[in-house]
Amino acid sequence: MAGRQRQSTGGTTDRDRRIRAEEPDGKGGFTQSKPQHTYQRDLTVRIKVQSDTELPILELLTTIPFLAGGLVVFRQLEKNEYEVTLTEEKGEKKPILHGFQVGDVEVTVTDLCVNEAMVSFMKLPAYITDGEILNKLKLWGVTPTTQIRRRMWLGTNVADGTRFVKVKFDGVVKSLPYLAKFSTAQCIQFFRVLHDRQFKSCRLCKEQGHYSRECNGELSKCQVCRNKHSDCICQSSDDSDIENDNVNDVIVAQPACNQNVSDEEEGEDLEGLPSQKMVSSSLKKKINIKQWCEMSFTDKEIEFAIVGLNNNKSPGQDGLTAEFYKEFMNFFIPMLSTLFQSMVQRQTIPEFFAKAC
């Protein structure tokens, strides 16, 4: 009896341990108490499952601790995207920072404390090379930190077109455009570009909250006509809204390749996207005088153009109608008049114009 009394007062019984390990849950029951953890930002990563179908969460809950140690928080952000916090005692995020696989499914990881993001180029044609993607990233001012990988259909080795790469944001660039332009077998096309923490940003002044066509800074003005780039009549400067590529490449894209995406949703790279409904606004902005000065036509080309217009087709392979070219001329002539008046007022001819002509 005395032995049992000493055990109950001085010792710790299994029942005592169970009582201290349980806490009221506010509903008349008890929940199992757990040791206190510290939740550190530098032990938190964001993971994304590169699959159109959801991966069972239990698979991730068992794979991550096996690779990276203890797991203390697993927070779902949206479909196939999660925020994971590792324990201070056992957690080590380095083994998973370059991504991992669960079965045949690729899982990418982004460190929240490093200025990096996983960038996805959605549903690209297979023949577009990784070099073309790397050139885009270089043009945008970011540095890839991993190899470009292709996303596969679940359970197969068949690519679905999407490619992804982790990039580091260097300097003032904090976000990438929502669209990237690539030359496909049919025409010039725009493809979605997605990454974490993507937002509207100006590619002229690098500030957030507006696009380059809305910029009021000095860099937003053409150095020749002094109009904003969106209203430029001479097109002497690079067209940043279409990534400094050749303007004609966009204008002659086949109408079948037009993509119906809203300007508000996709951002500045949509400006200049070809559409016969946008002829009036596009021609005002996209005519390049230097190219027109360098143009020459043969008799055969003129004859071919007339035949094409009579058949209500483009003289080339762009599929545009005769009405398009008639409206084109309606804008081209007033534009020359405006340019001439500008040169008279300034009493000089722009250097690039003089060299071209």
mmCIF file of C-alpha atoms in Angstrom:
data_model
loop_
_atom_site.group_PDB
_atom_site.id
_atom_site.type_symbol
_atom_site.label_atom_id
_atom_site.label_comp_id
_atom_site.label_asym_id
_atom_site.label_seq_id
_atom_site.Cartn_x
_atom_site.Cartn_y
_atom_site.Cartn_z
ATOM 1 C CA MET A 1 0.000 0.000 0.000
ATOM 2 C CA ALA A 2 2.788 2.358 0.999
ATOM 3 C CA GLY A 3 4.683 1.418 -2.132
ATOM 4 C CA ARG A 4 1.709 2.262 -4.279
ATOM 5 C CA GLN A 5 1.219 5.562 -2.407
ATOM 6 C CA ARG A 6 4.845 6.607 -3.004
ATOM 7 C CA GLN A 7 4.456 5.727 -6.636
ATOM 8 C CA SER A 8 1.352 7.883 -6.964
ATOM 9 C CA THR A 9 2.866 10.909 -5.188
ATOM 10 C CA GLY A 10 6.527 10.825 -6.109
ATOM 11 C CA GLY A 11 6.627 8.813 -9.316
ATOM 12 C CA THR A 12 5.092 9.256 -12.761
ATOM 13 C CA THR A 13 2.604 6.655 -13.826
ATOM 14 C CA ASP A 14 1.486 5.890 -17.354
ATOM 15 C CA ARG A 15 -1.871 7.452 -16.494
ATOM 16 C CA ASP A 16 -0.158 10.677 -15.378
ATOM 17 C CA ARG A 17 1.727 10.839 -18.657
ATOM 18 C CA ARG A 18 -1.480 10.333 -20.626
ATOM 19 C CA ILE A 19 -3.270 13.070 -18.648
ATOM 20 C CA ARG A 20 -0.453 15.577 -19.139
ATOM 21 C CA ALA A 21 -0.263 14.668 -22.830
ATOM 22 C CA GLU A 22 -3.939 15.489 -23.320
ATOM 23 C CA GLU A 23 -5.509 18.942 -23.469
ATOM 24 C CA PRO A 24 -9.179 19.981 -23.582
ATOM 25 C CA ASP A 25 -10.408 20.569 -27.110
ATOM 26 C CA GLY A 26 -13.286 22.849 -26.036
ATOM 27 C CA LYS A 27 -15.881 20.295 -27.109
ATOM 28 C CA GLY A 28 -15.867 18.088 -24.052
ATOM 29 C CA GLY A 29 -13.025 15.935 -25.343
ATOM 30 C CA PHE A 30 -9.248 16.013 -25.365
ATOM 31 C CA THR A 31 -6.607 16.413 -28.014
ATOM 32 C CA GLN A 32 -3.091 15.079 -27.934
ATOM 33 C CA SER A 33 -0.668 17.863 -26.990
ATOM 34 C CA LYS A 34 2.452 18.164 -29.119
ATOM 35 C CA PRO A 35 5.856 19.607 -28.419
ATOM 36 C CA GLN A 36 6.250 23.305 -29.267
ATOM 37 C CA HIS A 37 7.931 24.101 -32.587
ATOM 38 C CA THR A 38 9.464 27.244 -33.945
ATOM 39 C CA TYR A 39 8.211 28.169 -37.387
ATOM 40 C CA GLN A 40 11.047 29.772 -39.276
ATOM 41 C CA ARG A 41 10.818 31.530 -42.609
ATOM 42 C CA ASP A 42 14.218 30.275 -43.702
ATOM 43 C CA LEU A 43 12.943 26.712 -43.292
ATOM 44 C CA THR A 44 9.869 27.353 -45.432
ATOM 45 C CA VAL A 45 9.685 26.475 -49.121
ATOM 46 C CA ARG A 46 6.990 26.490 -51.750
ATOM 47 C CA ILE A 47 6.430 23.334 -53.758
ATOM 48 C CA LYS A 48 4.473 22.815 -56.957
ATOM 49 C CA VAL A 49 3.379 19.513 -58.427
ATOM 50 C CA GLN A 50 4.013 19.596 -62.189
ATOM 51 C CA SER A 51 0.936 17.648 -63.175
ATOM 52 C CA ASP A 52 -2.591 18.476 -64.278
ATOM 53 C CA THR A 53 -3.958 15.871 -61.871
ATOM 54 C CA GLU A 54 -3.672 16.181 -58.110
ATOM 55 C CA LEU A 55 -1.044 14.103 -56.350
ATOM 56 C CA PRO A 56 -2.327 12.492 -53.120
ATOM 57 C CA ILE A 57 -1.222 14.668 -50.204
ATOM 58 C CA LEU A 58 -0.240 11.588 -48.220
ATOM 59 C CA GLU A 59 2.422 10.852 -50.837
ATOM 60 C CA LEU A 60 3.958 14.284 -50.246
ATOM 61 C CA LEU A 61 3.622 14.034 -46.466
ATOM 62 C CA THR A 62 5.727 10.886 -46.490
ATOM 63 C CA THR A 63 8.211 11.827 -49.225
ATOM 64 C CA ILE A 64 9.232 15.269 -47.923
ATOM 65 C CA PRO A 65 10.259 14.135 -44.395
ATOM 66 C CA PHE A 66 12.180 11.243 -45.945
ATOM 67 C CA LEU A 67 14.204 13.639 -48.113
ATOM 68 C CA ALA A 68 14.422 16.757 -45.958
ATOM 69 C CA GLY A 69 13.937 15.651 -42.373
ATOM 70 C CA GLY A 70 11.162 16.790 -40.054
ATOM 71 C CA LEU A 71 8.001 18.389 -41.409
ATOM 72 C CA VAL A 72 5.965 20.692 -39.192
ATOM 73 C CA VAL A 73 3.605 22.589 -41.545
ATOM 74 C CA PHE A 74 2.051 21.588 -44.857
ATOM 75 C CA ARG A 75 -0.208 24.380 -46.121
ATOM 76 C CA GLN A 76 -2.150 24.121 -49.374
ATOM 77 C CA LEU A 77 -2.143 27.339 -51.416
ATOM 78 C CA GLU A 78 -4.068 26.216 -54.485
ATOM 79 C CA LYS A 79 -4.345 23.136 -56.627
ATOM 80 C CA ASN A 80 -0.973 21.338 -56.699
ATOM 81 C CA GLU A 81 0.794 24.168 -54.821
ATOM 82 C CA TYR A 82 1.799 24.007 -51.170
ATOM 83 C CA GLU A 83 3.859 25.872 -48.597
ATOM 84 C CA VAL A 84 6.028 23.579 -46.493
ATOM 85 C CA THR A 85 7.822 24.400 -43.235
ATOM 86 C CA LEU A 86 10.473 22.039 -41.892
ATOM 87 C CA THR A 87 11.328 21.520 -38.238
ATOM 88 C CA GLU A 88 14.233 23.392 -36.725
ATOM 89 C CA GLU A 89 15.797 20.258 -35.231
ATOM 90 C CA LYS A 90 15.782 17.915 -38.228
ATOM 91 C CA GLY A 91 14.746 19.988 -41.230
ATOM 92 C CA GLU A 92 17.216 20.521 -44.075
ATOM 93 C CA LYS A 93 15.794 22.103 -47.221
ATOM 94 C CA LYS A 94 18.932 21.807 -49.341
ATOM 95 C CA PRO A 95 18.205 18.203 -50.492
ATOM 96 C CA ILE A 96 14.894 19.266 -52.066
ATOM 97 C CA LEU A 97 15.670 22.760 -53.400
ATOM 98 C CA HIS A 98 16.361 21.473 -56.911
ATOM 99 C CA GLY A 99 13.100 19.527 -56.943
ATOM 100 C CA PHE A 100 12.259 15.872 -56.527
ATOM 101 C CA GLN A 101 9.998 13.172 -57.925
ATOM 102 C CA VAL A 102 7.106 11.271 -56.420
ATOM 103 C CA GLY A 103 6.756 8.260 -58.660
ATOM 104 C CA ASP A 104 6.640 9.664 -62.191
ATOM 105 C CA VAL A 105 5.491 13.124 -61.088
ATOM 106 C CA GLU A 106 7.944 16.038 -60.987
ATOM 107 C CA VAL A 107 7.769 18.363 -57.967
ATOM 108 C CA THR A 108 9.509 21.756 -58.122
ATOM 109 C CA VAL A 109 10.637 23.685 -55.053
ATOM 110 C CA THR A 110 11.095 27.442 -54.569
ATOM 111 C CA ASP A 111 12.970 28.903 -51.613
ATOM 112 C CA LEU A 112 10.951 31.760 -50.114
ATOM 113 C CA CYS A 113 14.047 33.488 -48.739
ATOM 114 C CA VAL A 114 15.894 33.616 -52.052
ATOM 115 C CA ASN A 115 14.854 35.820 -54.943
ATOM 116 C CA GLU A 116 14.112 32.860 -57.186
ATOM 117 C CA ALA A 117 11.019 31.552 -58.897
ATOM 118 C CA MET A 118 10.015 28.575 -60.985
ATOM 119 C CA VAL A 119 8.956 29.887 -64.405
ATOM 120 C CA SER A 120 6.644 27.856 -66.633
ATOM 121 C CA PHE A 121 6.368 28.346 -70.392
ATOM 122 C CA MET A 122 2.972 26.855 -71.096
ATOM 123 C CA LYS A 123 2.335 24.388 -73.938
ATOM 124 C CA LEU A 124 5.178 25.299 -76.271
ATOM 125 C CA PRO A 125 5.691 23.424 -79.554
ATOM 126 C CA ALA A 126 8.246 20.661 -79.041
ATOM 127 C CA TYR A 127 10.586 21.978 -81.748
ATOM 128 C CA ILE A 128 11.179 25.319 -80.002
ATOM 129 C CA THR A 129 14.684 24.928 -78.601
ATOM 130 C CA ASP A 130 15.795 25.508 -75.035
ATOM 131 C CA GLY A 131 18.192 28.085 -76.464
ATOM 132 C CA GLU A 132 15.259 30.236 -77.592
ATOM 133 C CA ILE A 133 13.858 30.153 -74.065
ATOM 134 C CA LEU A 134 17.248 31.033 -72.581
ATOM 135 C CA ASN A 135 17.473 33.994 -74.959
ATOM 136 C CA LYS A 136 14.124 35.242 -73.672
ATOM 137 C CA LEU A 137 15.295 34.976 -70.073
ATOM 138 C CA LYS A 138 18.496 36.846 -70.898
ATOM 139 C CA LEU A 139 16.498 39.559 -72.655
ATOM 140 C CA TRP A 140 14.272 39.921 -69.598
ATOM 141 C CA GLY A 141 17.273 40.257 -67.279
ATOM 142 C CA VAL A 142 16.999 37.067 -65.213
ATOM 143 C CA THR A 143 19.419 34.178 -64.751
ATOM 144 C CA PRO A 144 18.406 30.489 -64.970
ATOM 145 C CA THR A 145 19.654 28.412 -62.038
ATOM 146 C CA THR A 146 18.492 24.992 -63.261
ATOM 147 C CA GLN A 147 18.243 23.225 -66.579
ATOM 148 C CA ILE A 148 15.063 23.621 -68.601
ATOM 149 C CA ARG A 149 12.842 20.597 -68.097
ATOM 150 C CA ARG A 150 9.776 19.300 -69.894
ATOM 151 C CA ARG A 151 6.595 18.369 -68.060
ATOM 152 C CA MET A 152 5.312 14.866 -68.788
ATOM 153 C CA TRP A 153 1.855 13.396 -68.904
ATOM 154 C CA LEU A 154 1.238 11.539 -65.668
ATOM 155 C CA GLY A 155 2.629 8.010 -65.748
ATOM 156 C CA THR A 156 4.289 8.405 -69.148
ATOM 157 C CA ASN A 157 7.442 9.703 -70.786
ATOM 158 C CA VAL A 158 5.388 11.810 -73.201
ATOM 159 C CA ALA A 159 5.870 15.576 -72.890
ATOM 160 C CA ASP A 160 2.777 17.805 -72.730
ATOM 161 C CA GLY A 161 4.511 20.891 -74.155
ATOM 162 C CA THR A 162 5.019 22.873 -70.944
ATOM 163 C CA ARG A 163 8.607 23.629 -69.958
ATOM 164 C CA PHE A 164 9.821 24.989 -66.647
ATOM 165 C CA VAL A 165 13.040 26.407 -65.278
ATOM 166 C CA LYS A 166 14.059 28.070 -62.029
ATOM 167 C CA VAL A 167 15.398 31.594 -62.451
ATOM 168 C CA LYS A 168 17.064 34.132 -60.194
ATOM 169 C CA PHE A 169 15.884 37.722 -60.385
ATOM 170 C CA ASP A 170 18.933 39.947 -60.673
ATOM 171 C CA GLY A 171 18.888 43.662 -59.930
ATOM 172 C CA VAL A 172 15.653 45.583 -60.358
ATOM 173 C CA VAL A 173 13.675 42.978 -62.333
ATOM 174 C CA LYS A 174 11.100 41.372 -60.044
ATOM 175 C CA SER A 175 8.523 39.951 -62.442
ATOM 176 C CA LEU A 176 8.361 38.586 -65.994
ATOM 177 C CA PRO A 177 5.836 39.341 -68.773
ATOM 178 C CA TYR A 178 2.691 37.263 -68.944
ATOM 179 C CA LEU A 179 3.371 36.367 -72.595
ATOM 180 C CA ALA A 180 6.383 35.352 -74.641
ATOM 181 C CA LYS A 181 6.540 35.468 -78.426
ATOM 182 C CA PHE A 182 7.920 32.546 -80.414
ATOM 183 C CA SER A 183 8.047 31.755 -84.112
ATOM 184 C CA THR A 184 6.095 28.565 -84.784
ATOM 185 C CA ALA A 185 5.701 26.515 -87.952
ATOM 186 C CA GLN A 186 2.506 28.429 -88.804
ATOM 187 C CA CYS A 187 3.224 31.982 -87.654
ATOM 188 C CA ILE A 188 4.286 34.154 -84.749
ATOM 189 C CA GLN A 189 2.430 33.112 -81.601
ATOM 190 C CA PHE A 190 2.268 34.219 -77.986
ATOM 191 C CA PHE A 191 2.483 31.704 -75.124
ATOM 192 C CA ARG A 192 1.699 32.105 -71.453
ATOM 193 C CA VAL A 193 4.537 32.622 -68.994
ATOM 194 C CA LEU A 194 3.689 31.944 -65.348
ATOM 195 C CA HIS A 195 5.636 32.155 -62.102
ATOM 196 C CA ASP A 196 5.056 32.819 -58.407
ATOM 197 C CA ARG A 197 4.487 36.419 -57.291
ATOM 198 C CA GLN A 198 3.960 37.639 -60.842
ATOM 199 C CA PHE A 199 2.643 41.198 -61.126
ATOM 200 C CA LYS A 200 2.214 44.130 -63.489
ATOM 201 C CA SER A 201 5.519 45.921 -64.094
ATOM 202 C CA CYS A 202 6.969 48.461 -66.518
ATOM 203 C CA ARG A 203 9.839 47.267 -68.694
ATOM 204 C CA LEU A 204 11.078 50.833 -69.249
ATOM 205 C CA CYS A 205 11.351 52.354 -65.761
ATOM 206 C CA LYS A 206 11.203 48.954 -63.944
ATOM 207 C CA GLU A 207 8.540 50.262 -61.548
ATOM 208 C CA GLN A 208 5.564 48.201 -60.408
ATOM 209 C CA GLY A 209 1.899 48.906 -61.042
ATOM 210 C CA HIS A 210 1.884 49.932 -64.718
ATOM 211 C CA TYR A 211 2.957 48.764 -68.171
ATOM 212 C CA SER A 212 5.378 50.551 -70.471
ATOM 213 C CA ARG A 213 2.566 52.013 -72.617
ATOM 214 C CA GLU A 214 1.225 53.677 -69.433
ATOM 215 C CA CYS A 215 4.615 54.982 -68.299
ATOM 216 C CA ASN A 216 5.002 58.748 -67.908
ATOM 217 C CA GLY A 217 8.757 58.705 -67.390
ATOM 218 C CA GLU A 218 11.349 60.078 -69.792
ATOM 219 C CA LEU A 219 12.199 56.596 -71.047
ATOM 220 C CA SER A 220 8.621 56.172 -72.247
ATOM 221 C CA LYS A 221 9.103 58.829 -74.966
ATOM 222 C CA CYS A 222 10.495 58.284 -78.444
ATOM 223 C CA GLN A 223 13.794 60.086 -78.866
ATOM 224 C CA VAL A 224 12.854 61.266 -82.394
ATOM 225 C CA CYS A 225 9.212 62.374 -82.391
ATOM 226 C CA ARG A 226 9.021 62.841 -78.570
ATOM 227 C CA ASN A 227 5.677 61.072 -78.446
ATOM 228 C CA LYS A 228 5.036 58.222 -76.051
ATOM 229 C CA HIS A 229 6.074 54.869 -77.489
ATOM 230 C CA SER A 230 2.421 53.862 -77.740
ATOM 231 C CA ASP A 231 1.788 56.888 -80.023
ATOM 232 C CA CYS A 232 5.124 56.910 -81.850
ATOM 233 C CA ILE A 233 4.815 57.944 -85.516
ATOM 234 C CA CYS A 234 8.340 57.030 -86.573
ATOM 235 C CA GLN A 235 8.999 53.784 -84.693
ATOM 236 C CA SER A 236 12.690 54.638 -84.334
ATOM 237 C CA SER A 237 13.052 52.909 -80.997
ATOM 238 C CA ASP A 238 12.644 49.260 -80.097
ATOM 239 C CA ASP A 239 9.123 48.137 -79.378
ATOM 240 C CA SER A 240 9.449 46.793 -75.868
ATOM 241 C CA ASP A 241 5.825 45.694 -75.798
ATOM 242 C CA ILE A 242 6.714 42.893 -78.189
ATOM 243 C CA GLU A 243 10.160 42.166 -76.762
ATOM 244 C CA ASN A 244 12.200 44.173 -79.280
ATOM 245 C CA ASP A 245 11.480 41.708 -82.108
ATOM 246 C CA ASN A 246 10.757 42.758 -85.693
ATOM 247 C CA VAL A 247 7.447 44.597 -85.908
ATOM 248 C CA ASN A 248 6.573 43.106 -89.302
ATOM 249 C CA ASP A 249 6.795 39.624 -87.825
ATOM 250 C CA VAL A 250 3.795 40.459 -85.688
ATOM 251 C CA ILE A 251 1.781 42.292 -88.321
ATOM 252 C CA VAL A 252 1.973 39.474 -90.887
ATOM 253 C CA ALA A 253 1.092 36.686 -88.461
ATOM 254 C CA GLN A 254 -1.720 34.550 -89.796
ATOM 255 C CA PRO A 255 -5.159 35.476 -88.415
ATOM 256 C CA ALA A 256 -5.654 31.814 -87.517
ATOM 257 C CA CYS A 257 -2.954 32.256 -84.894
ATOM 258 C CA ASN A 258 -4.626 35.188 -83.149
ATOM 259 C CA GLN A 259 -5.152 34.431 -79.482
ATOM 260 C CA ASN A 260 -8.215 35.793 -77.696
ATOM 261 C CA VAL A 261 -6.852 36.807 -74.315
ATOM 262 C CA SER A 262 -7.713 39.996 -72.505
ATOM 263 C CA ASP A 263 -5.239 42.854 -72.266
ATOM 264 C CA GLU A 264 -5.896 43.221 -68.552
ATOM 265 C CA GLU A 265 -5.214 39.534 -67.890
ATOM 266 C CA GLU A 266 -2.109 39.094 -69.970
ATOM 267 C CA GLY A 267 -0.309 42.404 -69.670
ATOM 268 C CA GLU A 268 1.696 44.615 -71.964
ATOM 269 C CA ASP A 269 2.942 41.921 -74.341
ATOM 270 C CA LEU A 270 -0.511 41.742 -75.911
ATOM 271 C CA GLU A 271 -0.149 45.172 -77.487
ATOM 272 C CA GLY A 272 0.522 44.640 -81.176
ATOM 273 C CA LEU A 273 -1.053 41.188 -81.297
ATOM 274 C CA PRO A 274 -2.394 40.970 -84.882
ATOM 275 C CA SER A 275 -6.116 41.191 -85.465
ATOM 276 C CA GLN A 276 -8.096 42.674 -88.342
ATOM 277 C CA LYS A 277 -10.385 44.233 -85.740
ATOM 278 C CA MET A 278 -7.360 46.126 -84.401
ATOM 279 C CA VAL A 279 -6.093 47.381 -87.770
ATOM 280 C CA SER A 280 -6.719 51.060 -87.056
ATOM 281 C CA SER A 281 -4.861 51.193 -83.733
ATOM 282 C CA SER A 282 -2.125 48.766 -84.796
ATOM 283 C CA LEU A 283 -1.142 50.604 -87.971
ATOM 284 C CA LYS A 284 -0.793 53.895 -86.143
ATOM 285 C CA LYS A 285 1.772 52.350 -83.817
ATOM 286 C CA LYS A 286 3.579 49.695 -85.792
ATOM 287 C CA ILE A 287 4.693 51.257 -89.095
ATOM 288 C CA ASN A 288 8.478 51.352 -89.302
ATOM 289 C CA ILE A 289 9.630 54.144 -91.636
ATOM 290 C CA LYS A 290 13.142 52.773 -91.940
ATOM 291 C CA GLN A 291 11.768 49.530 -93.344
ATOM 292 C CA TRP A 292 9.533 51.415 -95.803
ATOM 293 C CA CYS A 293 12.488 53.476 -97.062
ATOM 294 C CA GLU A 294 14.399 50.281 -97.788
ATOM 295 C CA MET A 295 11.535 48.657 -99.674
ATOM 296 C CA SER A 296 11.565 48.163 -103.442
ATOM 297 C CA PHE A 297 9.142 46.350 -105.736
ATOM 298 C CA THR A 298 9.486 44.682 -109.115
ATOM 299 C CA ASP A 299 6.838 44.692 -111.824
ATOM 300 C CA LYS A 300 6.104 41.025 -111.121
ATOM 301 C CA GLU A 301 5.563 41.714 -107.425
ATOM 302 C CA ILE A 302 3.143 44.541 -108.202
ATOM 303 C CA GLU A 303 1.268 42.335 -110.678
ATOM 304 C CA PHE A 304 1.089 39.544 -108.103
ATOM 305 C CA ALA A 305 -0.202 41.976 -105.471
ATOM 306 C CA ILE A 306 -2.980 43.232 -107.775
ATOM 307 C CA VAL A 307 -4.086 39.677 -108.536
ATOM 308 C CA GLY A 308 -4.064 38.862 -104.847
ATOM 309 C CA LEU A 309 -6.175 41.899 -103.953
ATOM 310 C CA ASN A 310 -8.668 41.121 -106.717
ATOM 311 C CA ASN A 311 -9.067 37.663 -105.197
ATOM 312 C CA ASN A 312 -9.601 39.296 -101.794
ATOM 313 C CA LYS A 313 -6.417 37.723 -100.482
ATOM 314 C CA SER A 314 -3.063 38.922 -99.250
ATOM 315 C CA PRO A 315 -0.267 39.376 -101.820
ATOM 316 C CA GLY A 316 1.847 37.315 -99.458
ATOM 317 C CA GLN A 317 1.075 34.336 -97.215
ATOM 318 C CA ASP A 318 -0.382 36.270 -94.275
ATOM 319 C CA GLY A 319 -4.035 35.729 -95.257
ATOM 320 C CA LEU A 320 -5.030 39.395 -94.802
ATOM 321 C CA THR A 321 -7.826 40.825 -96.952
ATOM 322 C CA ALA A 322 -7.892 43.677 -99.453
ATOM 323 C CA GLU A 323 -9.803 45.815 -96.948
ATOM 324 C CA PHE A 324 -6.843 45.532 -94.602
ATOM 325 C CA TYR A 325 -4.472 46.995 -97.178
ATOM 326 C CA LYS A 326 -6.880 49.763 -98.151
ATOM 327 C CA GLU A 327 -7.100 50.838 -94.531
ATOM 328 C CA PHE A 328 -3.338 50.485 -94.311
ATOM 329 C CA MET A 329 -2.900 53.099 -97.042
ATOM 330 C CA ASN A 330 -5.428 55.383 -95.364
ATOM 331 C CA PHE A 331 -3.142 55.500 -92.338
ATOM 332 C CA PHE A 332 0.172 55.460 -94.152
ATOM 333 C CA ILE A 333 -0.405 58.677 -96.127
ATOM 334 C CA PRO A 334 -1.494 60.803 -93.108
ATOM 335 C CA MET A 335 1.459 59.409 -91.182
ATOM 336 C CA LEU A 336 3.889 60.676 -93.844
ATOM 337 C CA SER A 337 2.244 64.081 -93.669
ATOM 338 C CA THR A 338 2.640 64.161 -89.900
ATOM 339 C CA LEU A 339 6.277 63.149 -90.172
ATOM 340 C CA PHE A 340 6.949 65.837 -92.794
ATOM 341 C CA GLN A 341 5.407 68.528 -90.586
ATOM 342 C CA SER A 342 7.524 67.341 -87.674
ATOM 343 C CA MET A 343 10.706 67.584 -89.766
ATOM 344 C CA VAL A 344 9.786 71.093 -90.966
ATOM 345 C CA GLN A 345 9.216 72.284 -87.423
ATOM 346 C CA ARG A 346 12.505 70.801 -86.216
ATOM 347 C CA GLN A 347 14.290 71.826 -89.442
ATOM 348 C CA THR A 348 16.160 68.572 -89.506
ATOM 349 C CA ILE A 349 15.784 65.036 -90.744
ATOM 350 C CA PRO A 350 16.235 62.238 -88.178
ATOM 351 C CA GLU A 351 19.617 60.614 -88.721
ATOM 352 C CA PHE A 352 18.205 57.096 -89.078
ATOM 353 C CA PHE A 353 15.700 58.365 -91.687
ATOM 354 C CA ALA A 354 18.377 60.135 -93.725
ATOM 355 C CA LYS A 355 20.629 57.069 -93.762
ATOM 356 C CA ALA A 356 17.788 54.776 -94.757
ATOM 357 C CA CYS A 357 16.557 56.981 -97.601
#
